């Protein structure tokens, strides 16, 4: 009857941008569908950035990878703010206003680069990932994945 | 003995998802034991009365021989998924037939 208390996650995908968006298909067994978790809604314009937030408390480390036809920059930041500047508890609507003072990883990516992975140990309660298109064309191909490790 | 014995019952696995909006997850009145596992990346908050809450971190579970008809759940930010293993007593007639390979 009881489930395992070993904190292992099959569904370890924390943030993802997959462009062009793949067709929506049924997921494997009871895993959540990928479509709603894919944050890529359009090609990333030159100079534009995508930003994702997630709580970090359930993970010890974060790892991921980049792939794109344009050069990118990546920032992995943490915040330890317990509340937002207005004193309210952290919510989806105010998480962007926290003090993102902890830079845990920084990376420059060039198209075709094989060393496209990154990782960061958890330094705060909240996670922020920012990816900027440093190229002169919109991204026609983009893969950004951030996964969390519970071990 | 059989499936109507107090310590017997048929397990039913249910999948759910949770957001910052408080939602009610309904159980059957015959549920006598539940286990719940957070299978997503955000902490799951659970309550039976919407006043007292407890958290279930990612990848961990909570279970009890509780008699409950429903529970409330939500996250602080983002979404998470969970699975409920529910044991119902005295059931049998309304369960689907089991095929020879074990699939319902």
Coordinates of C-alpha atoms in Angstrom, one line a residue:
Chain A
X1 CA 0.0 0.0 0.0
X2 CA 2.7 2.5 1.0
X3 CA 4.7 4.3 -1.6
X4 CA 8.5 4.5 -1.5
X5 CA 9.8 7.4 0.6
X6 CA 13.0 7.4 -1.5
X7 CA 12.9 10.9 -3.0
X8 CA 13.4 9.9 -6.6
X9 CA 11.6 11.6 -9.4
X10 CA 10.9 10.2 -12.8
X11 CA 9.4 13.5 -13.9
X12 CA 12.4 15.7 -13.2
X13 CA 11.8 18.3 -15.9
X14 CA 11.8 21.7 -14.2
X15 CA 11.9 24.2 -17.2
X16 CA 11.9 23.6 -20.9
X17 CA 11.8 25.5 -24.1
X18 CA 11.5 23.4 -27.3
X19 CA 11.1 25.3 -30.6
X20 CA 9.6 24.6 -33.1
X21 CA 6.9 23.1 -30.9
X22 CA 6.5 19.3 -31.5
X23 CA 3.0 18.0 -32.1
X24 CA 1.0 17.2 -29.0
X25 CA 0.9 13.4 -28.5
X26 CA -0.2 11.3 -25.5
X27 CA 2.5 10.9 -22.9
X28 CA 4.0 7.6 -21.6
X29 CA 1.7 6.1 -18.9
X30 CA 0.9 8.7 -16.2
X31 CA 3.7 11.1 -17.0
X32 CA 2.3 14.6 -17.6
X33 CA 2.1 15.7 -21.3
X34 CA 5.0 17.7 -22.6
X35 CA 3.0 20.2 -24.5
X36 CA 1.8 22.3 -21.6
X37 CA 5.2 22.2 -20.0
X38 CA 6.9 23.5 -23.2
X39 CA 7.3 27.2 -22.6
X40 CA 8.4 28.1 -26.1
X41 CA 5.5 29.9 -27.8
X42 CA 7.4 31.6 -30.6
X43 CA 10.9 32.0 -32.1
X44 CA 13.3 34.0 -29.9
X45 CA 14.1 37.3 -31.6
X46 CA 17.6 38.7 -31.6
X47 CA 18.4 40.3 -28.3
X48 CA 15.3 38.9 -26.7
X49 CA 15.3 36.7 -23.6
X50 CA 13.2 33.9 -22.2
X51 CA 12.9 33.7 -18.4
X52 CA 11.6 30.8 -16.3
X53 CA 11.0 30.5 -12.5
X54 CA 10.6 27.5 -10.3
X55 CA 10.9 26.7 -6.6
X56 CA 14.3 25.1 -5.8
X57 CA 13.6 23.7 -2.4
X58 CA 12.9 20.1 -3.6
X59 CA 16.2 19.7 -5.4
X60 CA 19.8 19.6 -4.5
X61 CA 21.2 20.4 -7.9
X62 CA 20.0 21.5 -11.3
X63 CA 21.4 20.4 -14.7
X64 CA 20.5 21.0 -18.3
X65 CA 21.6 21.7 -21.8
X66 CA 21.3 24.2 -24.6
X67 CA 21.0 23.7 -28.4
X68 CA 20.3 26.5 -30.9
X69 CA 21.1 27.8 -34.4
X70 CA 22.0 31.2 -32.8
X71 CA 24.5 32.0 -30.1
X72 CA 22.9 32.2 -26.6
X73 CA 23.8 33.3 -23.1
X74 CA 22.5 31.5 -20.0
X75 CA 22.1 32.7 -16.5
X76 CA 21.1 30.4 -13.6
X77 CA 20.2 32.4 -10.5
X78 CA 18.7 31.8 -7.1
X79 CA 16.9 33.9 -4.6
X80 CA 16.5 33.3 -0.8
X81 CA 13.8 35.9 -0.3
X82 CA 11.1 34.5 1.9
X83 CA 8.6 37.1 0.9
X84 CA 8.2 39.6 -2.0
X85 CA 9.1 43.2 -1.5
X86 CA 5.5 44.0 -0.5
X87 CA 5.6 41.4 2.3
X88 CA 3.4 38.9 0.6
X89 CA 4.4 35.3 0.3
X90 CA 6.0 34.2 -3.0
X91 CA 3.5 33.5 -5.7
X92 CA 3.5 33.1 -9.5
X93 CA 2.5 36.7 -9.8
X94 CA 5.4 38.2 -7.7
X95 CA 8.2 35.7 -8.1
X96 CA 9.9 38.0 -10.7
X97 CA 10.2 40.8 -8.1
X98 CA 12.4 38.9 -5.7
X99 CA 16.1 39.8 -5.3
X100 CA 17.9 37.5 -7.7
X101 CA 21.3 38.1 -6.2
X102 CA 22.8 34.6 -6.4
X103 CA 24.4 33.8 -9.7
X104 CA 25.1 30.1 -9.7
X105 CA 26.0 29.4 -13.3
X106 CA 26.7 31.5 -16.4
X107 CA 27.3 30.2 -19.9
X108 CA 27.9 31.4 -23.4
X109 CA 26.8 29.0 -26.2
X110 CA 27.8 29.0 -29.9
X111 CA 25.8 27.0 -32.5
X112 CA 27.2 23.5 -32.9
X113 CA 29.1 23.6 -29.6
X114 CA 29.2 20.1 -28.1
X115 CA 29.8 21.3 -24.6
X116 CA 26.3 22.6 -24.2
X117 CA 25.6 21.3 -20.7
X118 CA 25.5 23.2 -17.4
X119 CA 24.7 22.5 -13.8
X120 CA 24.3 24.4 -10.6
X121 CA 24.1 23.4 -7.0
X122 CA 21.1 24.8 -5.1
X123 CA 22.0 28.1 -3.4
X124 CA 18.5 29.4 -2.7
X125 CA 14.8 28.6 -2.4
X126 CA 13.8 30.0 -5.7
X127 CA 15.3 29.3 -9.2
X128 CA 15.5 31.7 -12.1
X129 CA 16.8 30.8 -15.6
X130 CA 17.3 33.3 -18.3
X131 CA 18.4 32.6 -21.9
X132 CA 19.1 35.4 -24.3
X133 CA 19.5 35.2 -28.1
X134 CA 22.9 36.9 -28.9
X135 CA 22.6 36.3 -32.6
X136 CA 21.3 38.5 -35.4
X137 CA 18.4 36.2 -36.5
X138 CA 15.4 34.7 -34.7
X139 CA 16.0 31.2 -33.4
X140 CA 14.7 28.6 -35.9
X141 CA 15.8 25.8 -33.6
X142 CA 15.9 26.0 -29.8
X143 CA 16.3 23.4 -27.0
X144 CA 16.7 24.5 -23.4
X145 CA 16.1 22.0 -20.7
X146 CA 16.6 22.3 -17.0
X147 CA 16.2 19.2 -14.8
X148 CA 16.3 18.9 -11.0
X149 CA 18.2 16.3 -9.0
X150 CA 16.7 15.2 -5.7
X151 CA 19.7 13.1 -4.7
Chain B
X1 CA -12.8 -13.7 4.5
X2 CA -12.6 -12.4 0.9
X3 CA -12.7 -8.8 -0.2
X4 CA -15.3 -7.7 2.3
X5 CA -13.1 -8.4 5.3
X6 CA -12.2 -5.2 7.1
X7 CA -8.5 -5.6 6.3
X8 CA -9.1 -6.3 2.6
X9 CA -9.8 -4.0 -0.3
X10 CA -9.0 -3.3 -3.8
X11 CA -6.4 -0.6 -4.7
X12 CA -7.3 2.1 -7.1
X13 CA -4.6 4.4 -8.5
X14 CA -5.6 7.9 -9.5
X15 CA -3.5 10.6 -11.0
X16 CA -3.9 14.3 -10.3
X17 CA -2.3 17.6 -10.9
X18 CA -2.1 20.6 -8.6
X19 CA -1.8 24.4 -9.1
X20 CA -1.9 27.4 -6.7
X21 CA -5.7 27.2 -6.9
X22 CA -7.1 25.1 -4.0
X23 CA -8.9 22.1 -5.5
X24 CA -10.8 19.2 -3.9
X25 CA -9.9 15.6 -4.7
X26 CA -12.9 13.4 -4.1
X27 CA -12.6 9.9 -2.7
X28 CA -15.2 7.2 -2.2
X29 CA -17.0 6.9 1.2
X30 CA -15.7 3.4 1.4
X31 CA -12.0 4.5 1.3
X32 CA -10.3 3.3 4.4
X33 CA -6.6 3.9 3.4
X34 CA -4.9 6.3 1.1
X35 CA -1.3 6.9 0.1
X36 CA -0.3 9.9 -1.9
X37 CA 3.0 10.6 -3.7
X38 CA 4.1 13.9 -5.2
X39 CA 5.5 13.0 -8.6
X40 CA 6.2 16.5 -9.8
X41 CA 8.7 19.3 -9.0
X42 CA 6.8 21.6 -6.8
X43 CA 5.8 20.9 -3.2
X44 CA 2.2 19.6 -2.8
X45 CA 0.1 21.1 0.0
X46 CA -2.6 18.9 1.4
X47 CA -5.5 19.5 3.8
X48 CA -8.6 17.8 5.0
X49 CA -10.3 20.9 6.3
X50 CA -8.7 23.9 4.4
X51 CA -7.4 25.2 7.7
X52 CA -4.5 22.9 8.6
X53 CA -2.1 22.1 5.8
X54 CA 0.9 19.8 5.4
X55 CA 3.4 19.7 2.6
X56 CA 4.5 16.7 0.6
X57 CA 7.9 17.4 -1.1
X58 CA 8.7 16.2 -4.5
X59 CA 9.3 12.5 -4.8
X60 CA 8.0 11.7 -1.3
X61 CA 4.8 10.3 -0.1
X62 CA 2.2 10.4 2.7
X63 CA -0.2 7.8 3.7
X64 CA -2.7 7.0 6.4
X65 CA -5.5 4.6 7.4
X66 CA -7.8 7.6 7.4
X67 CA -11.4 7.7 6.6
X68 CA -11.8 10.6 4.3
X69 CA -14.2 11.4 1.5
X70 CA -12.0 14.1 0.0
X71 CA -8.9 16.2 0.5
X72 CA -7.8 19.6 -0.6
X73 CA -4.6 20.3 -2.4
X74 CA -2.6 23.1 -4.0
X75 CA 0.9 24.4 -4.7
X76 CA 2.6 27.6 -3.7
X77 CA 3.8 28.4 -7.2
X78 CA 3.7 26.5 -10.5
X79 CA 2.3 23.0 -10.9
X80 CA 3.0 19.5 -9.7
X81 CA 1.6 16.1 -10.3
X82 CA 0.6 13.4 -7.8
X83 CA -0.7 9.9 -7.6
X84 CA -3.2 8.6 -5.1
X85 CA -3.3 5.0 -4.1
X86 CA -6.7 4.4 -2.6
X87 CA -7.9 1.2 -0.9
X88 CA -11.7 0.7 -1.0
X89 CA -13.4 -1.9 1.1
X90 CA -16.3 -4.0 0.2
X91 CA -16.0 -3.5 -3.5
X92 CA -16.0 -6.0 -6.2
X93 CA -19.1 -5.8 -8.2
X94 CA -18.3 -2.6 -9.9
X95 CA -14.7 -3.4 -10.7
X96 CA -13.9 -4.1 -14.4
X97 CA -13.0 -7.6 -15.3
X98 CA -9.3 -8.5 -15.2
X99 CA -7.9 -10.0 -18.3
X100 CA -5.5 -12.9 -18.4
X101 CA -2.4 -10.6 -18.7
X102 CA -3.5 -8.5 -15.7
X103 CA -4.8 -5.5 -17.5
X104 CA -8.2 -4.2 -16.6

